[in-house]
mmCIF file of C-alpha atoms in Angstrom:
data_model
loop_
_atom_site.group_PDB
_atom_site.id
_atom_site.type_symbol
_atom_site.label_atom_id
_atom_site.label_comp_id
_atom_site.label_asym_id
_atom_site.label_seq_id
_atom_site.Cartn_x
_atom_site.Cartn_y
_atom_site.Cartn_z
ATOM 1 C CA MET A 1 0.000 0.000 0.000
ATOM 2 C CA THR A 2 1.142 3.575 -0.676
ATOM 3 C CA SER A 3 0.304 6.141 2.013
ATOM 4 C CA SER A 4 1.126 9.644 3.176
ATOM 5 C CA GLY A 5 2.008 10.530 6.724
ATOM 6 C CA SER A 6 4.364 12.328 9.032
ATOM 7 C CA VAL A 7 7.390 11.239 10.988
ATOM 8 C CA ARG A 8 6.622 10.735 14.675
ATOM 9 C CA ALA A 9 10.232 10.018 15.636
ATOM 10 C CA PHE A 10 13.497 8.974 14.006
ATOM 11 C CA ASP A 11 16.748 8.066 15.768
ATOM 12 C CA ALA A 12 19.539 8.635 13.242
ATOM 13 C CA ASP A 13 22.106 6.945 15.512
ATOM 14 C CA GLU A 14 20.054 3.740 15.657
ATOM 15 C CA GLY A 15 18.749 4.081 12.090
ATOM 16 C CA TRP A 16 15.030 3.626 12.685
ATOM 17 C CA GLY A 17 11.882 5.503 13.558
ATOM 18 C CA VAL A 18 8.097 5.653 13.316
ATOM 19 C CA ILE A 19 5.771 7.149 10.706
ATOM 20 C CA ASP A 20 2.131 7.963 11.496
ATOM 21 C CA GLY A 21 -0.591 7.937 8.869
ATOM 22 C CA PRO A 22 -4.260 7.066 8.446
ATOM 23 C CA ASP A 23 -3.475 3.726 6.775
ATOM 24 C CA VAL A 24 -1.118 2.543 9.546
ATOM 25 C CA PRO A 25 -2.975 2.700 12.881
ATOM 26 C CA GLY A 26 -0.535 2.711 15.764
ATOM 27 C CA GLY A 27 2.345 3.774 13.521
ATOM 28 C CA CYS A 28 4.653 2.240 10.957
ATOM 29 C CA TRP A 29 8.203 1.172 11.829
ATOM 30 C CA VAL A 30 10.802 2.475 9.364
ATOM 31 C CA HIS A 31 14.479 1.558 8.919
ATOM 32 C CA PHE A 32 16.953 3.900 7.229
ATOM 33 C CA SER A 33 17.466 1.330 4.448
ATOM 34 C CA ALA A 34 13.875 2.023 3.258
ATOM 35 C CA LEU A 35 14.590 5.749 2.771
ATOM 36 C CA GLU A 36 14.948 6.707 -0.895
ATOM 37 C CA MET A 37 17.174 9.777 -0.775
ATOM 38 C CA GLU A 38 20.674 10.887 -1.609
ATOM 39 C CA GLY A 39 23.407 11.157 1.016
ATOM 40 C CA PHE A 40 22.873 10.465 4.704
ATOM 41 C CA ARG A 41 19.445 8.849 5.073
ATOM 42 C CA SER A 42 17.522 10.297 7.994
ATOM 43 C CA LEU A 43 14.107 11.784 8.803
ATOM 44 C CA GLU A 44 12.999 14.620 11.093
ATOM 45 C CA PRO A 45 9.990 14.546 13.456
ATOM 46 C CA GLY A 46 7.019 16.242 11.807
ATOM 47 C CA GLN A 47 8.425 15.773 8.294
ATOM 48 C CA ARG A 48 5.792 14.816 5.684
ATOM 49 C CA VAL A 49 6.575 11.633 3.741
ATOM 50 C CA THR A 50 5.014 9.238 1.283
ATOM 51 C CA PHE A 51 5.658 5.579 1.909
ATOM 52 C CA ARG A 52 4.875 2.012 1.032
ATOM 53 C CA ALA A 53 4.183 -0.302 3.944
ATOM 54 C CA GLU A 54 3.456 -3.939 4.605
ATOM 55 C CA ALA A 55 1.674 -5.633 7.459
ATOM 56 C CA ALA A 56 4.396 -7.102 9.662
ATOM 57 C CA ARG A 57 5.254 -7.465 13.340
ATOM 58 C CA GLN A 58 8.273 -5.215 13.854
ATOM 59 C CA ASP A 59 9.387 -3.984 17.293
ATOM 60 C CA GLY A 60 5.803 -3.747 18.574
ATOM 61 C CA PHE A 61 4.353 -2.150 15.421
ATOM 62 C CA ALA A 62 1.873 -3.832 13.067
ATOM 63 C CA PHE A 63 3.354 -2.198 9.950
ATOM 64 C CA ARG A 64 6.829 -1.857 8.438
ATOM 65 C CA ALA A 65 7.793 0.671 5.748
ATOM 66 C CA THR A 66 9.364 -0.837 2.647
ATOM 67 C CA LYS A 67 10.020 2.451 0.797
ATOM 68 C CA VAL A 68 9.880 6.077 1.981
ATOM 69 C CA TRP A 69 10.370 9.274 -0.028
ATOM 70 C CA THR A 70 9.887 13.001 0.501
ATOM 71 C CA GLY A 71 9.399 14.346 -3.033
ATOM 72 C CA ALA A 72 6.204 14.694 -5.053
ATOM 73 C CA GLU A 73 7.002 11.734 -7.293
ATOM 74 C CA GLU A 74 7.942 8.225 -6.263
ATOM 75 C CA PRO A 75 11.565 7.487 -7.120
ATOM 76 C CA PRO A 76 12.159 4.357 -9.205
ATOM 77 C CA ASP A 77 12.889 1.179 -7.281
ATOM 78 C CA GLN A 78 16.607 0.591 -6.888
ATOM 79 C CA PRO A 79 17.883 -2.953 -7.174
ATOM 80 C CA ARG A 80 19.098 -4.180 -3.811
ATOM 81 C CA THR A 81 22.358 -6.050 -4.033
ATOM 82 C CA ARG A 82 23.693 -8.507 -1.554
ATOM 83 C CA GLY A 83 27.334 -9.051 -0.854
ATOM 84 C CA ALA A 84 30.160 -6.565 -1.037
ATOM 85 C CA SER A 85 29.268 -2.934 -0.533
ATOM 86 C CA VAL A 86 30.879 -0.147 -2.500
ATOM 87 C CA ALA A 87 30.201 2.228 0.371
ATOM 88 C CA TYR A 88 32.645 0.785 2.855
ATOM 89 C CA SER A 89 35.574 -1.563 2.953
ATOM 90 C CA SER A 90 38.181 -2.472 5.497
ATOM 91 C CA THR A 91 41.150 -4.749 5.934
ATOM 92 C CA LEU A 92 42.983 -6.161 8.903
ATOM 93 C CA THR A 93 46.606 -7.283 8.933
ATOM 94 C CA LEU A 94 48.019 -9.140 11.911
ATOM 95 C CA THR A 95 51.777 -9.324 12.374
ATOM 96 C CA PHE A 96 53.299 -11.374 15.155
ATOM 97 C CA ASP A 97 56.753 -10.911 16.625
ATOM 98 C CA GLU A 98 59.045 -13.893 16.633
ATOM 99 C CA PRO A 99 58.939 -15.689 19.983
ATOM 100 C CA ASP A 100 61.852 -15.000 22.303
ATOM 101 C CA ALA A 101 64.676 -17.510 22.247
ATOM 102 C CA PRO A 102 64.521 -20.069 25.054
ATOM 103 C CA ARG A 103 66.317 -18.944 28.205
ATOM 104 C CA PRO A 104 68.985 -21.094 29.802
#
């Protein structure tokens, strides 16, 4: 379902929040990964949004947002890829010292 609503709360540090709207009684849980926007994905309390939601049990809410946008037109669906991310990478190198020589 596609609905309009407003952001009740969003915790950018934890990456999730709640959207209120007439089609989602009790609120709709939203994760930052559902936000269709450029740059840092976050919402502000009171911000008007359009969203798609599904019925699901998520952290005490009966609905979960699957796509959220703030513009007048719905952005095209982006293919979700699994596996390596181009956004972040890291490496770890472990180097061990030689053990000390046995003591007499």
